[in-house]
JSON list of C-alpha atoms in Angstrom, two decimals:
[
{"chain": "A", "resi": 15, "resn": "MET", "atom": "CA", "xyz": [-61.10, 70.47, -24.45]},
{"chain": "A", "resi": 16, "resn": "ALA", "atom": "CA", "xyz": [-58.12, 73.59, -23.77]},
{"chain": "A", "resi": 17, "resn": "SER", "atom": "CA", "xyz": [-54.68, 72.60, -23.39]},
{"chain": "A", "resi": 18, "resn": "ASP", "atom": "CA", "xyz": [-51.92, 73.25, -20.92]},
{"chain": "A", "resi": 19, "resn": "PRO", "atom": "CA", "xyz": [-50.63, 76.42, -20.87]},
{"chain": "A", "resi": 20, "resn": "ALA", "atom": "CA", "xyz": [-47.09, 77.25, -22.35]},
{"chain": "A", "resi": 21, "resn": "PRO", "atom": "CA", "xyz": [-44.78, 76.64, -19.48]},
{"chain": "A", "resi": 22, "resn": "SER", "atom": "CA", "xyz": [-43.22, 80.28, -18.50]},
{"chain": "A", "resi": 23, "resn": "ALA", "atom": "CA", "xyz": [-40.30, 81.65, -18.61]},
{"chain": "A", "resi": 24, "resn": "SER", "atom": "CA", "xyz": [-38.62, 80.66, -15.76]},
{"chain": "A", "resi": 25, "resn": "GLU", "atom": "CA", "xyz": [-39.87, 77.18, -15.49]},
{"chain": "A", "resi": 26, "resn": "ARG", "atom": "CA", "xyz": [-38.24, 76.82, -19.13]},
{"chain": "A", "resi": 27, "resn": "LEU", "atom": "CA", "xyz": [-35.20, 77.85, -17.37]},
{"chain": "A", "resi": 28, "resn": "LEU", "atom": "CA", "xyz": [-35.24, 75.48, -14.79]},
{"chain": "A", "resi": 29, "resn": "ASP", "atom": "CA", "xyz": [-36.39, 72.73, -17.07]},
{"chain": "A", "resi": 30, "resn": "ALA", "atom": "CA", "xyz": [-33.53, 73.59, -19.59]},
{"chain": "A", "resi": 31, "resn": "ALA", "atom": "CA", "xyz": [-30.77, 73.99, -16.34]},
{"chain": "A", "resi": 32, "resn": "ALA", "atom": "CA", "xyz": [-31.69, 70.71, -14.74]},
{"chain": "A", "resi": 33, "resn": "ARG", "atom": "CA", "xyz": [-31.36, 68.71, -18.22]},
{"chain": "A", "resi": 34, "resn": "LEU", "atom": "CA", "xyz": [-28.12, 70.11, -19.02]},
{"chain": "A", "resi": 35, "resn": "PHE", "atom": "CA", "xyz": [-26.97, 70.03, -15.14]},
{"chain": "A", "resi": 36, "resn": "TYR", "atom": "CA", "xyz": [-27.41, 66.23, -14.87]},
{"chain": "A", "resi": 37, "resn": "THR", "atom": "CA", "xyz": [-26.25, 65.51, -18.11]},
{"chain": "A", "resi": 38, "resn": "ARG", "atom": "CA", "xyz": [-23.56, 67.28, -18.77]},
{"chain": "A", "resi": 39, "resn": "GLY", "atom": "CA", "xyz": [-22.40, 68.56, -14.56]},
{"chain": "A", "resi": 40, "resn": "VAL", "atom": "CA", "xyz": [-23.12, 71.77, -13.55]},
{"chain": "A", "resi": 41, "resn": "PRO", "atom": "CA", "xyz": [-19.53, 73.53, -13.64]},
{"chain": "A", "resi": 42, "resn": "ASN", "atom": "CA", "xyz": [-19.77, 72.10, -17.61]},
{"chain": "A", "resi": 43, "resn": "VAL", "atom": "CA", "xyz": [-23.05, 74.67, -18.18]},
{"chain": "A", "resi": 44, "resn": "GLY", "atom": "CA", "xyz": [-22.89, 77.87, -19.15]},
{"chain": "A", "resi": 45, "resn": "ILE", "atom": "CA", "xyz": [-25.05, 80.47, -18.95]},
{"chain": "A", "resi": 46, "resn": "ASN", "atom": "CA", "xyz": [-25.75, 81.00, -22.52]},
{"chain": "A", "resi": 47, "resn": "GLU", "atom": "CA", "xyz": [-25.92, 77.50, -23.39]},
{"chain": "A", "resi": 48, "resn": "ILE", "atom": "CA", "xyz": [-29.30, 77.46, -21.11]},
{"chain": "A", "resi": 49, "resn": "ILE", "atom": "CA", "xyz": [-30.47, 80.36, -22.07]},
{"chain": "A", "resi": 50, "resn": "ALA", "atom": "CA", "xyz": [-30.18, 78.98, -26.02]},
{"chain": "A", "resi": 51, "resn": "ARG", "atom": "CA", "xyz": [-31.95, 75.86, -24.72]},
{"chain": "A", "resi": 52, "resn": "ALA", "atom": "CA", "xyz": [-34.75, 77.60, -22.55]},
{"chain": "A", "resi": 53, "resn": "GLY", "atom": "CA", "xyz": [-35.22, 79.88, -25.54]},
{"chain": "A", "resi": 54, "resn": "VAL", "atom": "CA", "xyz": [-35.36, 83.15, -24.04]},
{"chain": "A", "resi": 55, "resn": "ALA", "atom": "CA", "xyz": [-33.20, 86.25, -23.54]},
{"chain": "A", "resi": 56, "resn": "ARG", "atom": "CA", "xyz": [-30.49, 86.75, -21.45]},
{"chain": "A", "resi": 57, "resn": "MET", "atom": "CA", "xyz": [-32.65, 89.40, -19.39]},
{"chain": "A", "resi": 58, "resn": "THR", "atom": "CA", "xyz": [-35.00, 87.41, -18.80]},
{"chain": "A", "resi": 59, "resn": "LEU", "atom": "CA", "xyz": [-32.66, 84.58, -17.50]},
{"chain": "A", "resi": 60, "resn": "TYR", "atom": "CA", "xyz": [-31.34, 87.46, -14.91]},
{"chain": "A", "resi": 61, "resn": "HIS", "atom": "CA", "xyz": [-34.69, 89.00, -14.36]},
{"chain": "A", "resi": 62, "resn": "HIS", "atom": "CA", "xyz": [-35.46, 85.75, -12.63]},
{"chain": "A", "resi": 63, "resn": "PHE", "atom": "CA", "xyz": [-32.43, 84.18, -11.58]},
{"chain": "A", "resi": 64, "resn": "PRO", "atom": "CA", "xyz": [-29.77, 87.29, -10.76]},
{"chain": "A", "resi": 65, "resn": "SER", "atom": "CA", "xyz": [-26.86, 84.75, -11.07]},
{"chain": "A", "resi": 66, "resn": "LYS", "atom": "CA", "xyz": [-25.63, 81.38, -12.09]},
{"chain": "A", "resi": 67, "resn": "ASP", "atom": "CA", "xyz": [-25.67, 80.36, -8.38]},
{"chain": "A", "resi": 68, "resn": "ASP", "atom": "CA", "xyz": [-29.48, 81.86, -7.71]},
{"chain": "A", "resi": 69, "resn": "LEU", "atom": "CA", "xyz": [-30.67, 79.28, -11.21]},
{"chain": "A", "resi": 70, "resn": "VAL", "atom": "CA", "xyz": [-28.58, 76.36, -9.71]},
{"chain": "A", "resi": 71, "resn": "LYS", "atom": "CA", "xyz": [-30.05, 76.70, -6.28]},
{"chain": "A", "resi": 72, "resn": "ALA", "atom": "CA", "xyz": [-33.61, 77.18, -7.75]},
{"chain": "A", "resi": 73, "resn": "VAL", "atom": "CA", "xyz": [-32.66, 73.34, -9.28]},
{"chain": "A", "resi": 74, "resn": "LEU", "atom": "CA", "xyz": [-30.84, 71.39, -6.91]},
{"chain": "A", "resi": 75, "resn": "GLU", "atom": "CA", "xyz": [-34.60, 72.94, -5.08]},
{"chain": "A", "resi": 76, "resn": "ARG", "atom": "CA", "xyz": [-36.54, 71.59, -7.70]},
{"chain": "A", "resi": 77, "resn": "ARG", "atom": "CA", "xyz": [-34.40, 67.84, -7.81]},
{"chain": "A", "resi": 78, "resn": "ARG", "atom": "CA", "xyz": [-34.94, 68.13, -3.66]},
{"chain": "A", "resi": 79, "resn": "GLU", "atom": "CA", "xyz": [-39.10, 68.61, -3.94]},
{"chain": "A", "resi": 80, "resn": "GLU", "atom": "CA", "xyz": [-38.70, 65.45, -6.89]},
{"chain": "A", "resi": 81, "resn": "ARG", "atom": "CA", "xyz": [-36.74, 63.46, -4.69]},
{"chain": "A", "resi": 82, "resn": "ALA", "atom": "CA", "xyz": [-39.16, 63.90, -1.98]},
{"chain": "A", "resi": 83, "resn": "ALA", "atom": "CA", "xyz": [-42.43, 63.30, -4.83]},
{"chain": "A", "resi": 84, "resn": "TRP", "atom": "CA", "xyz": [-40.94, 60.62, -5.33]},
{"chain": "A", "resi": 85, "resn": "LEU", "atom": "CA", "xyz": [-40.96, 59.17, -1.68]},
{"chain": "A", "resi": 86, "resn": "ALA", "atom": "CA", "xyz": [-44.46, 60.34, -2.43]},
{"chain": "A", "resi": 87, "resn": "ARG", "atom": "CA", "xyz": [-45.23, 57.13, -4.76]},
{"chain": "A", "resi": 88, "resn": "ALA", "atom": "CA", "xyz": [-43.88, 54.29, -2.23]},
{"chain": "A", "resi": 89, "resn": "ASP", "atom": "CA", "xyz": [-45.88, 55.62, 0.65]},
{"chain": "A", "resi": 90, "resn": "ALA", "atom": "CA", "xyz": [-49.33, 55.15, -2.09]},
{"chain": "A", "resi": 91, "resn": "ALA", "atom": "CA", "xyz": [-47.94, 51.99, -3.25]},
{"chain": "A", "resi": 92, "resn": "ALA", "atom": "CA", "xyz": [-48.65, 50.01, -0.21]},
{"chain": "A", "resi": 93, "resn": "GLU", "atom": "CA", "xyz": [-50.63, 50.06, 2.75]},
{"chain": "A", "resi": 94, "resn": "ALA", "atom": "CA", "xyz": [-48.60, 48.22, 5.40]},
{"chain": "A", "resi": 95, "resn": "PRO", "atom": "CA", "xyz": [-45.32, 50.14, 6.98]},
{"chain": "A", "resi": 96, "resn": "LEU", "atom": "CA", "xyz": [-43.17, 47.65, 5.84]},
{"chain": "A", "resi": 97, "resn": "GLY", "atom": "CA", "xyz": [-44.65, 47.38, 2.70]},
{"chain": "A", "resi": 98, "resn": "ARG", "atom": "CA", "xyz": [-43.51, 50.56, 1.61]},
{"chain": "A", "resi": 99, "resn": "VAL", "atom": "CA", "xyz": [-40.08, 50.88, 2.83]},
{"chain": "A", "resi": 100, "resn": "LEU", "atom": "CA", "xyz": [-39.87, 47.81, -0.09]},
{"chain": "A", "resi": 101, "resn": "ALA", "atom": "CA", "xyz": [-41.87, 50.35, -1.92]},
{"chain": "A", "resi": 102, "resn": "VAL", "atom": "CA", "xyz": [-39.13, 52.54, -2.25]},
{"chain": "A", "resi": 103, "resn": "PHE", "atom": "CA", "xyz": [-36.19, 50.02, -3.78]},
{"chain": "A", "resi": 104, "resn": "ASP", "atom": "CA", "xyz": [-39.00, 48.78, -6.39]},
{"chain": "A", "resi": 105, "resn": "LEU", "atom": "CA", "xyz": [-39.40, 52.45, -7.47]},
{"chain": "A", "resi": 106, "resn": "LEU", "atom": "CA", "xyz": [-35.49, 52.38, -7.58]},
{"chain": "A", "resi": 107, "resn": "GLU", "atom": "CA", "xyz": [-35.50, 49.98, -10.00]},
{"chain": "A", "resi": 108, "resn": "GLU", "atom": "CA", "xyz": [-38.17, 52.35, -12.28]},
{"chain": "A", "resi": 109, "resn": "TRP", "atom": "CA", "xyz": [-35.25, 54.84, -11.99]},
{"chain": "A", "resi": 110, "resn": "PHE", "atom": "CA", "xyz": [-32.38, 52.81, -12.79]},
{"chain": "A", "resi": 111, "resn": "GLN", "atom": "CA", "xyz": [-33.57, 52.01, -16.00]},
{"chain": "A", "resi": 112, "resn": "ALA", "atom": "CA", "xyz": [-34.49, 55.38, -17.02]},
{"chain": "A", "resi": 113, "resn": "PRO", "atom": "CA", "xyz": [-32.55, 56.11, -20.19]},
{"chain": "A", "resi": 114, "resn": "ASP", "atom": "CA", "xyz": [-30.58, 59.05, -18.95]},
{"chain": "A", "resi": 115, "resn": "TYR", "atom": "CA", "xyz": [-30.19, 57.83, -15.68]},
{"chain": "A", "resi": 116, "resn": "ARG", "atom": "CA", "xyz": [-26.59, 59.64, -14.04]},
{"chain": "A", "resi": 117, "resn": "GLY", "atom": "CA", "xyz": [-27.13, 58.60, -10.38]},
{"chain": "A", "resi": 118, "resn": "CYS", "atom": "CA", "xyz": [-29.29, 61.25, -7.62]},
{"chain": "A", "resi": 119, "resn": "PRO", "atom": "CA", "xyz": [-28.70, 64.76, -9.15]},
{"chain": "A", "resi": 120, "resn": "LEU", "atom": "CA", "xyz": [-28.24, 66.45, -5.68]},
{"chain": "A", "resi": 121, "resn": "LEU", "atom": "CA", "xyz": [-25.21, 63.98, -4.66]},
{"chain": "A", "resi": 122, "resn": "ALA", "atom": "CA", "xyz": [-24.42, 64.46, -8.59]},
{"chain": "A", "resi": 123, "resn": "ALA", "atom": "CA", "xyz": [-24.24, 68.06, -7.87]},
{"chain": "A", "resi": 124, "resn": "THR", "atom": "CA", "xyz": [-22.35, 67.40, -4.71]},
{"chain": "A", "resi": 125, "resn": "PHE", "atom": "CA", "xyz": [-19.65, 66.17, -6.41]},
{"chain": "A", "resi": 126, "resn": "GLU", "atom": "CA", "xyz": [-19.15, 68.37, -9.07]},
{"chain": "A", "resi": 127, "resn": "LEU", "atom": "CA", "xyz": [-19.21, 72.06, -6.85]},
{"chain": "A", "resi": 128, "resn": "GLY", "atom": "CA", "xyz": [-17.03, 70.42, -4.26]},
{"chain": "A", "resi": 129, "resn": "GLY", "atom": "CA", "xyz": [-15.51, 72.97, -1.68]},
{"chain": "A", "resi": 130, "resn": "GLN", "atom": "CA", "xyz": [-16.61, 74.66, 1.32]},
{"chain": "A", "resi": 131, "resn": "LEU", "atom": "CA", "xyz": [-19.02, 76.64, 0.30]},
{"chain": "A", "resi": 132, "resn": "ASN", "atom": "CA", "xyz": [-20.67, 74.33, -1.96]},
{"chain": "A", "resi": 133, "resn": "ALA", "atom": "CA", "xyz": [-24.20, 75.41, -2.69]},
{"chain": "A", "resi": 134, "resn": "ALA", "atom": "CA", "xyz": [-25.28, 71.95, -3.08]},
{"chain": "A", "resi": 135, "resn": "SER", "atom": "CA", "xyz": [-24.36, 70.17, 0.55]},
{"chain": "A", "resi": 136, "resn": "PRO", "atom": "CA", "xyz": [-27.47, 71.60, 2.08]},
{"chain": "A", "resi": 137, "resn": "TYR", "atom": "CA", "xyz": [-30.05, 70.00, -0.61]},
{"chain": "A", "resi": 138, "resn": "ALA", "atom": "CA", "xyz": [-28.03, 66.83, -0.50]},
{"chain": "A", "resi": 139, "resn": "ARG", "atom": "CA", "xyz": [-28.68, 66.65, 3.52]},
{"chain": "A", "resi": 140, "resn": "ALA", "atom": "CA", "xyz": [-31.73, 67.72, 3.50]},
{"chain": "A", "resi": 141, "resn": "HIS", "atom": "CA", "xyz": [-32.73, 64.94, 0.79]},
{"chain": "A", "resi": 142, "resn": "GLN", "atom": "CA", "xyz": [-30.84, 62.44, 3.41]},
{"chain": "A", "resi": 143, "resn": "GLU", "atom": "CA", "xyz": [-32.50, 63.30, 5.78]},
{"chain": "A", "resi": 144, "resn": "THR", "atom": "CA", "xyz": [-36.25, 63.01, 4.48]},
{"chain": "A", "resi": 145, "resn": "VAL", "atom": "CA", "xyz": [-35.21, 59.38, 3.04]},
{"chain": "A", "resi": 146, "resn": "ARG", "atom": "CA", "xyz": [-34.18, 58.76, 6.59]},
{"chain": "A", "resi": 147, "resn": "THR", "atom": "CA", "xyz": [-37.54, 60.27, 8.23]},
{"chain": "A", "resi": 148, "resn": "PHE", "atom": "CA", "xyz": [-39.78, 58.64, 5.67]},
{"chain": "A", "resi": 149, "resn": "PHE", "atom": "CA", "xyz": [-37.86, 55.26, 6.71]},
{"chain": "A", "resi": 150, "resn": "ARG", "atom": "CA", "xyz": [-37.59, 56.23, 10.47]},
{"chain": "A", "resi": 151, "resn": "GLU", "atom": "CA", "xyz": [-41.13, 56.46, 10.36]},
{"chain": "A", "resi": 152, "resn": "ARG", "atom": "CA", "xyz": [-42.63, 53.96, 8.90]},
{"chain": "A", "resi": 153, "resn": "LEU", "atom": "CA", "xyz": [-40.43, 51.61, 11.05]},
{"chain": "A", "resi": 154, "resn": "ALA", "atom": "CA", "xyz": [-41.64, 53.08, 13.85]},
{"chain": "A", "resi": 155, "resn": "GLU", "atom": "CA", "xyz": [-45.03, 52.37, 12.82]},
{"chain": "A", "resi": 156, "resn": "ALA", "atom": "CA", "xyz": [-44.62, 48.49, 12.11]},
{"chain": "A", "resi": 157, "resn": "GLY", "atom": "CA", "xyz": [-43.44, 48.44, 16.09]},
{"chain": "A", "resi": 158, "resn": "LEU", "atom": "CA", "xyz": [-39.75, 47.42, 15.03]},
{"chain": "A", "resi": 159, "resn": "ALA", "atom": "CA", "xyz": [-37.20, 48.05, 17.63]},
{"chain": "A", "resi": 160, "resn": "ARG", "atom": "CA", "xyz": [-34.38, 51.11, 16.71]},
{"chain": "A", "resi": 161, "resn": "PRO", "atom": "CA", "xyz": [-35.83, 52.66, 13.93]},
{"chain": "A", "resi": 162, "resn": "GLU", "atom": "CA", "xyz": [-33.11, 55.16, 13.91]},
{"chain": "A", "resi": 163, "resn": "GLU", "atom": "CA", "xyz": [-30.73, 52.81, 13.16]},
{"chain": "A", "resi": 164, "resn": "LEU", "atom": "CA", "xyz": [-32.36, 50.71, 10.83]},
{"chain": "A", "resi": 165, "resn": "ALA", "atom": "CA", "xyz": [-33.20, 53.98, 8.85]},
{"chain": "A", "resi": 166, "resn": "ALA", "atom": "CA", "xyz": [-29.48, 54.45, 8.17]},
{"chain": "A", "resi": 167, "resn": "GLN", "atom": "CA", "xyz": [-28.90, 51.19, 7.04]},
{"chain": "A", "resi": 168, "resn": "LEU", "atom": "CA", "xyz": [-32.14, 51.67, 4.57]},
{"chain": "A", "resi": 169, "resn": "GLN", "atom": "CA", "xyz": [-30.67, 54.95, 3.48]},
{"chain": "A", "resi": 170, "resn": "LEU", "atom": "CA", "xyz": [-27.57, 53.15, 2.80]},
{"chain": "A", "resi": 171, "resn": "LEU", "atom": "CA", "xyz": [-28.46, 50.49, 0.92]},
{"chain": "A", "resi": 172, "resn": "MET", "atom": "CA", "xyz": [-30.69, 53.22, -1.08]},
{"chain": "A", "resi": 173, "resn": "GLU", "atom": "CA", "xyz": [-27.73, 55.28, -1.78]},
{"chain": "A", "resi": 174, "resn": "GLY", "atom": "CA", "xyz": [-25.27, 52.53, -2.65]},
{"chain": "A", "resi": 175, "resn": "ALA", "atom": "CA", "xyz": [-27.63, 50.89, -5.04]},
{"chain": "A", "resi": 176, "resn": "ALA", "atom": "CA", "xyz": [-27.86, 54.45, -7.19]},
{"chain": "A", "resi": 177, "resn": "ALA", "atom": "CA", "xyz": [-24.02, 54.45, -7.14]},
{"chain": "A", "resi": 178, "resn": "VAL", "atom": "CA", "xyz": [-23.92, 51.05, -8.29]},
{"chain": "A", "resi": 179, "resn": "ALA", "atom": "CA", "xyz": [-26.66, 51.45, -10.94]},
{"chain": "A", "resi": 180, "resn": "VAL", "atom": "CA", "xyz": [-23.96, 54.66, -12.53]},
{"chain": "A", "resi": 181, "resn": "VAL", "atom": "CA", "xyz": [-21.48, 52.07, -12.56]},
{"chain": "A", "resi": 182, "resn": "GLU", "atom": "CA", "xyz": [-23.28, 49.21, -14.35]},
{"chain": "A", "resi": 183, "resn": "ALA", "atom": "CA", "xyz": [-25.55, 51.34, -16.08]},
{"chain": "A", "resi": 184, "resn": "GLY", "atom": "CA", "xyz": [-28.79, 48.73, -15.37]},
{"chain": "A", "resi": 185, "resn": "ALA", "atom": "CA", "xyz": [-31.19, 48.00, -12.30]},
{"chain": "A", "resi": 186, "resn": "ARG", "atom": "CA", "xyz": [-29.51, 44.94, -11.16]},
{"chain": "A", "resi": 187, "resn": "ALA", "atom": "CA", "xyz": [-28.60, 46.73, -7.91]},
{"chain": "A", "resi": 188, "resn": "ALA", "atom": "CA", "xyz": [-32.03, 47.64, -7.15]},
{"chain": "A", "resi": 189, "resn": "ALA", "atom": "CA", "xyz": [-33.25, 44.01, -7.00]},
{"chain": "A", "resi": 190, "resn": "ALA", "atom": "CA", "xyz": [-29.86, 43.61, -4.91]},
{"chain": "A", "resi": 191, "resn": "ALA", "atom": "CA", "xyz": [-30.98, 46.17, -2.55]},
{"chain": "A", "resi": 192, "resn": "ARG", "atom": "CA", "xyz": [-34.66, 45.42, -1.88]},
{"chain": "A", "resi": 193, "resn": "ALA", "atom": "CA", "xyz": [-33.26, 41.62, -1.33]},
{"chain": "A", "resi": 194, "resn": "ALA", "atom": "CA", "xyz": [-31.01, 43.27, 1.14]},
{"chain": "A", "resi": 195, "resn": "ALA", "atom": "CA", "xyz": [-33.67, 45.92, 2.55]},
{"chain": "A", "resi": 196, "resn": "ALA", "atom": "CA", "xyz": [-35.99, 42.39, 3.22]},
{"chain": "A", "resi": 197, "resn": "THR", "atom": "CA", "xyz": [-33.24, 40.60, 5.03]},
{"chain": "A", "resi": 198, "resn": "LEU", "atom": "CA", "xyz": [-32.76, 43.52, 7.45]},
{"chain": "A", "resi": 199, "resn": "LEU", "atom": "CA", "xyz": [-36.47, 44.20, 8.19]},
{"chain": "A", "resi": 200, "resn": "ALA", "atom": "CA", "xyz": [-37.16, 40.35, 8.48]},
{"chain": "A", "resi": 201, "resn": "ALA", "atom": "CA", "xyz": [-34.34, 40.03, 11.17]},
{"chain": "A", "resi": 202, "resn": "ALA", "atom": "CA", "xyz": [-35.91, 42.90, 12.92]},
{"chain": "A", "resi": 203, "resn": "GLN", "atom": "CA", "xyz": [-38.99, 41.46, 12.82]},
{"chain": "A", "resi": 204, "resn": "ALA", "atom": "CA", "xyz": [-37.80, 38.43, 14.40]},
{"chain": "A", "resi": 205, "resn": "ASP", "atom": "CA", "xyz": [-35.96, 40.66, 17.10]},
{"chain": "A", "resi": 206, "resn": "ARG", "atom": "CA", "xyz": [-39.10, 42.13, 17.75]},
{"chain": "A", "resi": 207, "resn": "GLY", "atom": "CA", "xyz": [-40.50, 38.83, 18.65]},
{"chain": "A", "resi": 208, "resn": "PRO", "atom": "CA", "xyz": [-44.13, 37.72, 18.58]},
{"chain": "A", "resi": 209, "resn": "ALA", "atom": "CA", "xyz": [-46.60, 40.07, 18.74]}
]
């Protein structure tokens, strides 16, 4: 049986930077620490990522892709469109229980980097649009009225639960958000009337 190939230097740099940025914050992590953690030479880092900003953007893009894959897991968790919507909140509970959970890495980086030329903002906005689109498409598929409005409300529940879970250090917010989402969906179904 063949073993998996060792990660490339670029992958090791991205892995090390992603872990360090998430646990300590982007501004608090220096290039030397990333190089040491990845076990590469300084020139290797600059060959793949000409600046720390380039590395930060690559990590943020990776995090955005991870969050999109996370939504795909929700899609695979249920057959019915509204079941897939609620599956998002089930996955939140799993995520909130992770020992290293510190909230959404894209949102955290947006706060940390601040300012007008915030490199993280486009990635966070793209992620939020992906979440709204995910909800909106499933709500429309279920035949609910005003899917755009309801998708925005569900996104707020999701993002709010993620923030509360950071403060409370637990998964309780996921269950509360799921219950609120179920209430919103039931009300939207009732508004639709009999089929």
